[in-house]
Short mmCIF file of C-alpha atoms and ligand atoms in Angstrom, two decimals:
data_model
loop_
_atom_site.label_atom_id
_atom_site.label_comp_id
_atom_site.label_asym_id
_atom_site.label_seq_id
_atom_site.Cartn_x
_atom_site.Cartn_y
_atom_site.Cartn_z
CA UNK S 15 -37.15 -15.49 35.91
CA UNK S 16 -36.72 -14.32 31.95
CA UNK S 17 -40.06 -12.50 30.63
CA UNK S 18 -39.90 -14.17 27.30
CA UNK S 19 -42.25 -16.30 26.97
CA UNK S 20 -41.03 -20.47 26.17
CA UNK S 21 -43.37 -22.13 23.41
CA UNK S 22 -43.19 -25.71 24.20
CA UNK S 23 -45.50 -27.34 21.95
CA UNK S 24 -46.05 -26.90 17.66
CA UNK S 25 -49.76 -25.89 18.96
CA UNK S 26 -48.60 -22.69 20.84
CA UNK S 27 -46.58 -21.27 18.40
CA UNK S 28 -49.12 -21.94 15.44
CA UNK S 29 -51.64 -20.07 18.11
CA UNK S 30 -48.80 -17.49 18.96
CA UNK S 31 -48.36 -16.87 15.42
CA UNK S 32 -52.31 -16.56 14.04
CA UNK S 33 -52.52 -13.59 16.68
CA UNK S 34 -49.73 -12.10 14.88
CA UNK S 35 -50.77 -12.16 10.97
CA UNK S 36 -49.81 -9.12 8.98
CA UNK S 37 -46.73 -8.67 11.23
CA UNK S 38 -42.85 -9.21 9.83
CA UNK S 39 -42.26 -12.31 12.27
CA UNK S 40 -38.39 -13.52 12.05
CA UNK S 41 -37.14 -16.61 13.17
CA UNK S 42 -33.69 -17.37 14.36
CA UNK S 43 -33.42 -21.11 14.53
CA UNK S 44 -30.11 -22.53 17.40
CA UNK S 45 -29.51 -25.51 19.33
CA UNK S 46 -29.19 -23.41 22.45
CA UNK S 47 -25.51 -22.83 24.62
CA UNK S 48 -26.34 -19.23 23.25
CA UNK S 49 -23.27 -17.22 22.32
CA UNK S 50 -22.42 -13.62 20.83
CA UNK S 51 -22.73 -15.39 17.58
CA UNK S 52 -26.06 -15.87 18.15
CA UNK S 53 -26.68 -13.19 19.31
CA UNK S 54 -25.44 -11.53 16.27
CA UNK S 55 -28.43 -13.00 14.33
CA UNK S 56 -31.13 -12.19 17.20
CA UNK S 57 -30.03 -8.51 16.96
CA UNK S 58 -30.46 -8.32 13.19
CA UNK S 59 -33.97 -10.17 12.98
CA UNK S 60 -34.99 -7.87 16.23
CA UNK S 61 -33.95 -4.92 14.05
CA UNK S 62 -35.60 -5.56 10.77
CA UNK S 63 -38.72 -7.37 11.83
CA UNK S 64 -41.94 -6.75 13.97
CA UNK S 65 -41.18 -10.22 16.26
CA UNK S 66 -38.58 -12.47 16.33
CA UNK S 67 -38.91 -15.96 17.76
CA UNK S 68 -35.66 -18.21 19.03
CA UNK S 69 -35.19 -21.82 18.71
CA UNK S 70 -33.69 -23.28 21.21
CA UNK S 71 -33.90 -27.36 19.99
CA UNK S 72 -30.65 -29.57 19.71
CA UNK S 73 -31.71 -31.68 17.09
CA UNK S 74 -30.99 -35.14 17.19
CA UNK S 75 -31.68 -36.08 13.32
CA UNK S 76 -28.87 -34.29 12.46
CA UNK S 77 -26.23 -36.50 14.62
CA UNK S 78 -24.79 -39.73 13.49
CA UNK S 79 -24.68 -42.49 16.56
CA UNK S 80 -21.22 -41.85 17.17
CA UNK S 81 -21.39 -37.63 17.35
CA UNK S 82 -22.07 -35.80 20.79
CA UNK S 83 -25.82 -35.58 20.81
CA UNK S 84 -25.92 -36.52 24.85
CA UNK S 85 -23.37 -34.40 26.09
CA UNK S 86 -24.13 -31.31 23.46
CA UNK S 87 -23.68 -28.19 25.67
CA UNK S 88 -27.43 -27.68 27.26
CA UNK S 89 -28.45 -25.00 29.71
CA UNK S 90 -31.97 -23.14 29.22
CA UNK S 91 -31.89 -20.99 31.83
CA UNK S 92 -28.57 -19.50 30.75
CA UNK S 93 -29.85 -19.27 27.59
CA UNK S 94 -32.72 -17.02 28.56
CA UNK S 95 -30.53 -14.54 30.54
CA UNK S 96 -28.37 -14.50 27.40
CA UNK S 97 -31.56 -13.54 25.45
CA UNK S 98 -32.52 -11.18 28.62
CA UNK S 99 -31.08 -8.29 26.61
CA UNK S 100 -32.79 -8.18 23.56
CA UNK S 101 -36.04 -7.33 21.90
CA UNK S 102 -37.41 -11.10 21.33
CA UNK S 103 -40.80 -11.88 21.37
CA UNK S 104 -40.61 -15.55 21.79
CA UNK S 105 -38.51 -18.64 22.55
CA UNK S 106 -39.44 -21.76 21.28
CA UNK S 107 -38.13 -25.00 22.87
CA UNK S 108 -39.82 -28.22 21.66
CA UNK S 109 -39.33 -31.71 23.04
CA UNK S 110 -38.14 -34.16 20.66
CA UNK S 111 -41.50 -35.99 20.34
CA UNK S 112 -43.13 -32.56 19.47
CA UNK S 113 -40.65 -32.51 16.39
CA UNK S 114 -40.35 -36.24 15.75
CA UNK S 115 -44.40 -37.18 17.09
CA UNK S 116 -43.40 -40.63 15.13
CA UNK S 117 -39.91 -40.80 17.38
CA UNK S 118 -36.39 -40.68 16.65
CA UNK S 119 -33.89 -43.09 16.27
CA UNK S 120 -29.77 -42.00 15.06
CA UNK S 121 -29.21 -45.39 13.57
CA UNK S 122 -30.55 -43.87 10.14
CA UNK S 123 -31.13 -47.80 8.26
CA UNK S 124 -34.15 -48.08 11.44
CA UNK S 125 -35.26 -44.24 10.70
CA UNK S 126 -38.73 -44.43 9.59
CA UNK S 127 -41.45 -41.24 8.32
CA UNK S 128 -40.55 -38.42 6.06
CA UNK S 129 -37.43 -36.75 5.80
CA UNK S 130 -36.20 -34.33 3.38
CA UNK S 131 -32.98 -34.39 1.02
CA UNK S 132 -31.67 -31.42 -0.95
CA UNK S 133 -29.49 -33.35 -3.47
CA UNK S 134 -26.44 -31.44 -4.76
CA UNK S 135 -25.36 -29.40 -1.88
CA UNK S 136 -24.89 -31.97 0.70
CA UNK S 137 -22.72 -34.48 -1.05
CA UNK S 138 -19.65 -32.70 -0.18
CA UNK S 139 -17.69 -30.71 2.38
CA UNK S 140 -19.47 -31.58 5.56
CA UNK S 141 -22.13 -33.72 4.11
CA UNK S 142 -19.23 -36.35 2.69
CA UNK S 143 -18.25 -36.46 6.22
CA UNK S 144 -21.28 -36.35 8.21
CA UNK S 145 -23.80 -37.79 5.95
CA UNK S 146 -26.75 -37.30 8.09
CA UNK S 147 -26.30 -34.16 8.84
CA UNK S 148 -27.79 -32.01 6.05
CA UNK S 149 -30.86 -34.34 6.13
CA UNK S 150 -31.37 -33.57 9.43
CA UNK S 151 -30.81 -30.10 9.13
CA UNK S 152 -33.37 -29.47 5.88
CA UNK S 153 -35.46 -32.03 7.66
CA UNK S 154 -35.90 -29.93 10.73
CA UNK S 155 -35.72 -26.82 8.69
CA UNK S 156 -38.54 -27.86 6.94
CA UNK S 157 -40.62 -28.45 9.70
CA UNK S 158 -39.86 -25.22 11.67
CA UNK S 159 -40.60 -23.13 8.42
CA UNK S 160 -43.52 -25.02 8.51
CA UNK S 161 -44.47 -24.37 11.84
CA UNK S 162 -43.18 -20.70 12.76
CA UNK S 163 -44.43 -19.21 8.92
CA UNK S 164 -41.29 -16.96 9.71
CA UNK S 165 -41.27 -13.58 7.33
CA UNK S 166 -37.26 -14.21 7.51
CA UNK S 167 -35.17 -16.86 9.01
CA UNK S 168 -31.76 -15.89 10.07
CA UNK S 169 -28.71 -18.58 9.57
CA UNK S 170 -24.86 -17.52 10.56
CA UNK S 171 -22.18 -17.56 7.45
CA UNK S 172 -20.22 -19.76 9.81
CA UNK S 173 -22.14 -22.73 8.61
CA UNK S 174 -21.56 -21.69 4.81
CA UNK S 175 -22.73 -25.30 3.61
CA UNK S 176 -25.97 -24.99 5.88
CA UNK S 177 -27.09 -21.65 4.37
CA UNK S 178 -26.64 -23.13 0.85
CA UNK S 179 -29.29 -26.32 1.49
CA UNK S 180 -31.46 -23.88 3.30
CA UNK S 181 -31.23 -21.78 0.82
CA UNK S 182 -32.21 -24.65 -2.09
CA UNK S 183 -34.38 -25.87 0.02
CA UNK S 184 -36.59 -22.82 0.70
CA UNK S 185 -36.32 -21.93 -2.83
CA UNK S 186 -37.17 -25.70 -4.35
CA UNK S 187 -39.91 -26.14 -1.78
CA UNK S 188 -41.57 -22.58 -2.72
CA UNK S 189 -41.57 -21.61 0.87
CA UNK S 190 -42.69 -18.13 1.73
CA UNK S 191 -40.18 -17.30 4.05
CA UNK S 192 -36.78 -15.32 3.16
CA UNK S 193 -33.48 -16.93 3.90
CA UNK S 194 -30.90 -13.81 5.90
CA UNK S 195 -27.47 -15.03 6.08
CA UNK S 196 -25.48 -12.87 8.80
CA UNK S 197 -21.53 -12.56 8.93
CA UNK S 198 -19.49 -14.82 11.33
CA UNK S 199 -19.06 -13.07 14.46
CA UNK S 200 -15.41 -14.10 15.83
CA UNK S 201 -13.85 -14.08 19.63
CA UNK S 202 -10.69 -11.71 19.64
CA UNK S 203 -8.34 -14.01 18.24
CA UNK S 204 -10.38 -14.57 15.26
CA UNK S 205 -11.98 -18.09 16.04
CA UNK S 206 -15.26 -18.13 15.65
CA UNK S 207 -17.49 -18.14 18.16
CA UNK S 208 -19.67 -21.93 18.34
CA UNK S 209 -20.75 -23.71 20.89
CA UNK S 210 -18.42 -26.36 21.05
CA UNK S 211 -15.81 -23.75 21.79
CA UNK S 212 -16.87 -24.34 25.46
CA UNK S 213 -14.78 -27.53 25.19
CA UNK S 214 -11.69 -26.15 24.49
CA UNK S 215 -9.66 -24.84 27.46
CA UNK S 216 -8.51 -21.03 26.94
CA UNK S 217 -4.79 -21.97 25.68
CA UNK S 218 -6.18 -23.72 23.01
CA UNK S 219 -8.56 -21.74 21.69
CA UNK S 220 -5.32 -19.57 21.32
CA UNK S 221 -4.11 -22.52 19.39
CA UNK S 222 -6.78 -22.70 16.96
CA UNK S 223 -6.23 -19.11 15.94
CA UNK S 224 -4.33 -20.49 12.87
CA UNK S 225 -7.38 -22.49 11.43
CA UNK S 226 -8.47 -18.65 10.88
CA UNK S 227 -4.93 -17.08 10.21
CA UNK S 228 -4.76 -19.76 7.52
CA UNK S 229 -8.38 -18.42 5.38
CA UNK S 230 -7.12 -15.06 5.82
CA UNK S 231 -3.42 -16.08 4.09
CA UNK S 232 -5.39 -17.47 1.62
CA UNK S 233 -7.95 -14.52 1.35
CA UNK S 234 -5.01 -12.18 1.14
CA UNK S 235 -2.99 -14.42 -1.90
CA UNK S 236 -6.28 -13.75 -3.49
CA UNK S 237 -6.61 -10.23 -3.09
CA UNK S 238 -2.76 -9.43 -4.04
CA UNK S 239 -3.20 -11.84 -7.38
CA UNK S 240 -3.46 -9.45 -10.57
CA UNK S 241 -5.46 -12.49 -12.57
CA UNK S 242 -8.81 -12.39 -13.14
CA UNK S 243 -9.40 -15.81 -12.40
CA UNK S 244 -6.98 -16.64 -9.67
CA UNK S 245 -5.91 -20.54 -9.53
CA UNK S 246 -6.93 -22.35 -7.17
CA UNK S 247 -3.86 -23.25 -5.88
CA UNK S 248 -2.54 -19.95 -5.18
CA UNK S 249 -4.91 -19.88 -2.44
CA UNK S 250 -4.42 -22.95 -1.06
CA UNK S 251 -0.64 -22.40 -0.99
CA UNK S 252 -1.18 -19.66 1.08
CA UNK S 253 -2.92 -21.48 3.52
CA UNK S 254 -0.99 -24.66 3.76
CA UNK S 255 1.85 -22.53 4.51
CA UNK S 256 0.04 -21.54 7.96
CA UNK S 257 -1.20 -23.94 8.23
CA UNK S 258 2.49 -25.88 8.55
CA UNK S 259 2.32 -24.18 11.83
CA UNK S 260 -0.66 -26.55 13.29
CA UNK S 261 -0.16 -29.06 16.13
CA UNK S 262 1.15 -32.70 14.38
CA UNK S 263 -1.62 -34.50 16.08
CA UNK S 264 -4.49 -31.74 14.59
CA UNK S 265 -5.86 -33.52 11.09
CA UNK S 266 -7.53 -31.30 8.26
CA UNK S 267 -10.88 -33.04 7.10
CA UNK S 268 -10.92 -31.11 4.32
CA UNK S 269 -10.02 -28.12 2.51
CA UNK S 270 -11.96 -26.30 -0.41
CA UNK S 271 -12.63 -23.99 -2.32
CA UNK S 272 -15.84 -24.01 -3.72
CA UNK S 273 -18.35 -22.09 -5.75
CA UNK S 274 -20.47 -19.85 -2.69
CA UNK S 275 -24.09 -21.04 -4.47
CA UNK S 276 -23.38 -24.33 -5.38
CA UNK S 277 -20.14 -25.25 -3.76
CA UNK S 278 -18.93 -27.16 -6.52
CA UNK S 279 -15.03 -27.41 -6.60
CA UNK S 280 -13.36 -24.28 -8.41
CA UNK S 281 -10.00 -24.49 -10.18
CA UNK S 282 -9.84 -20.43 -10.31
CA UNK S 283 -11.94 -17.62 -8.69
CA UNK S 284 -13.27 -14.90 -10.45
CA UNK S 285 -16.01 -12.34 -11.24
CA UNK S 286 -18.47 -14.75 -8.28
CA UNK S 287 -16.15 -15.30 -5.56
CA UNK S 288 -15.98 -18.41 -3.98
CA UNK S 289 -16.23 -20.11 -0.68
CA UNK S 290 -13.10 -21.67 1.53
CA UNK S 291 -13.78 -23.81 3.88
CA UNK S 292 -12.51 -25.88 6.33
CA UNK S 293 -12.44 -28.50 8.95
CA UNK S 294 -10.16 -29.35 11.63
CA UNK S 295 -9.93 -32.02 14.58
CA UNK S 296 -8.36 -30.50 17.67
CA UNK S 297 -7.67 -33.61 20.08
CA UNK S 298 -9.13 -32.41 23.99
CA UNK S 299 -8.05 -34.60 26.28
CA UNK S 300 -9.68 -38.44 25.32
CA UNK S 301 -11.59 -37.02 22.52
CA UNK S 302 -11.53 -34.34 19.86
CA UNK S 303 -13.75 -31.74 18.50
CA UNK S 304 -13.94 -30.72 15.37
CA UNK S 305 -14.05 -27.01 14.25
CA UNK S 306 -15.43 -25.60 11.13
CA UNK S 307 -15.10 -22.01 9.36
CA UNK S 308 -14.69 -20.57 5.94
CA UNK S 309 -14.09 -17.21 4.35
CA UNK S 310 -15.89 -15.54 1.79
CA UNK S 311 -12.99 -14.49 -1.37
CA UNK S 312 -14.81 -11.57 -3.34
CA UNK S 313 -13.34 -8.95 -5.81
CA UNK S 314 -14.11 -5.06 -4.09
P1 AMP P 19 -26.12 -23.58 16.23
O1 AMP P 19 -26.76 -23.33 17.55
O2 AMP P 19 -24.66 -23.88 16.33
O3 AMP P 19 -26.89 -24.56 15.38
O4 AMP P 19 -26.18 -22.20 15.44
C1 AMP P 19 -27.41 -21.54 15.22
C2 AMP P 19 -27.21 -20.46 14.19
O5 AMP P 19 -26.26 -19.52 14.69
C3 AMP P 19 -26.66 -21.00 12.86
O6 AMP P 19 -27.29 -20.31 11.80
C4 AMP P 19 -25.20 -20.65 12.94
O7 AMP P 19 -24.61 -20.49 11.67
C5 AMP P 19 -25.26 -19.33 13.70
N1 AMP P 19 -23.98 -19.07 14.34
C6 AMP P 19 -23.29 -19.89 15.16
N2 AMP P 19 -22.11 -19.34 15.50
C7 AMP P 19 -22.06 -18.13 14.86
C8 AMP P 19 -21.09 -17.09 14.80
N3 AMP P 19 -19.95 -17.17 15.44
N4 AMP P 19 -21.38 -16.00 14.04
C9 AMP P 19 -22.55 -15.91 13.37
N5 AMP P 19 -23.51 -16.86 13.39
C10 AMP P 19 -23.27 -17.96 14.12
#
């Protein structure tokens, strides 16, 4: 039996939280099948806050009809063990009715009730490809800021495009809670860690080393360029060259480099960096799951 405490209900945590006023409270929001990544973020809000509450809620607004809502990895007692460890205060794992009290359906054109759009930063990348997501994400975001009052909320660079609409969102919504983006934590071979890895048997996770080895080609062209402003292309060379090396039946979903606040599309990088991300389909035996991960460029 784990001795943190599970919140169930929106009631329990606003009561948790009014005993608790005055206190740094930091929130670390996951969809559960808790991994080092993860843990990454507990350890950071454990470290710079009085409490930290988990999330443990897989989300259904954010998957389309078609995505892997019913068989998304789900296990809560392994979860709490993996939380065993640290310092938290708090777990809280809602039923979807306690998030959605109006219900939920995925086919979006028979959604009905109030969702919430951050327009600008979810048009592209991820959001041209999964168009529900990012309005499920804010929309749940939204919510559990509203709910937890978190000091800070923790999100994982991993999800680069997330922390950007969180970001907008807390700031165009004047919420009172700081937004803590934490690096990507990676398995030895450079993937990173996710979730979804627990699909992919261990030779191909060996495989997918090159979605990595490919941002750091790129990161490295970058870094060896004497321009200021460093084309666009010289990047992407670099990684298309590794990228050669991927499986035939492996499809890109996209490629970019983008500006890291806005993630518009950059034709050079200069004094602010930029973001490259990318997405890649890895066929597992009848179906295929996509992986995502990007790399920060930045003068030092
Ligand atoms: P998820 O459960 O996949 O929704 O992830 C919950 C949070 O953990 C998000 O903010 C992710 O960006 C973050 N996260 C997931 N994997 C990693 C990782 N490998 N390193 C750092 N943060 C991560």
């Amino acid at each position: 039996m784990s001795r943190i405490p599970v919140l169930r209900t929106v009631q329990q945590v606003r009561a948790w939280r009014r005993q608790r006023l005055g206190e740094l409270v930091g929130f670390v929001p996951t969809m559960g099948a808790l991994h080092a990544g993860h843990c990454h973020l507990v350890a950071k809000s454990t470290a710079h806050n009085d409490r930290t509450v988990v999330l443990i809620f897989v989300n259904p607004l954010q998957f389309a009809p078609h995505e892997d809502l019913d068989t998304y990895p789900r296990n809560m007692d392994r979860d709490l063990a993996t939380l065993a460890p640290y310092n938290v205060d708090a777990v809280f794992a809602p039923k979807v009715l306690e998030m959605y009290p109006g219900g939920i359906v995925l086919d979006r054109d028979q959604q009905r009730g109030a969702f919430v759009l951050v327009q600008g930063c979810l048009e592209t990348l991820e959001g041209a490809l999964r168009p529900q997501f990012f309005r499920g994400v804010a929309t749940v975001v939204t919510k559990l800021l509203n709910v937890v009052t978190p000091t800070r909320v923790y999100f994982g660079q991993k999800d680069a495009q997330q922390c950007v609409v969180v970001k907008n969102l807390v700031r165009d919504l004047l919420i009172d809670t700081e937004v803590c983006v934490e690096s990507t934590l990676r398995e030895p071979n450079g993937l990173a860690m996710l979730s979804r890895n627990e699909y992919l048997l261990p030779a191909l996770k060996d495989q997918c080393l090159v979605i990595y080895e490919g941002l750091r080609a790129g990161e490295a062209a970058f870094a060896s360029s004497p321009l200021a402003e460093v084309p666009v292309l010289v990047v992407l060379d670099a990684i298309h060259g590794v990228y050669l090396k991927m499986p035939l039946l492996w499809a890109v979903d996209y490629l970019a480099v983008s500006h890291p606040d806005t993630l518009a599309d950059v034709e050079t990088v200069g004094a602010d960096g930029a973001t490259v991300s990318v997405a890649v389909k890895v066929p597992v035996g009848e179906s295929t799951v996509r992986l995502i991960d990007n790399i920060q460029l930045k003068r030092v």
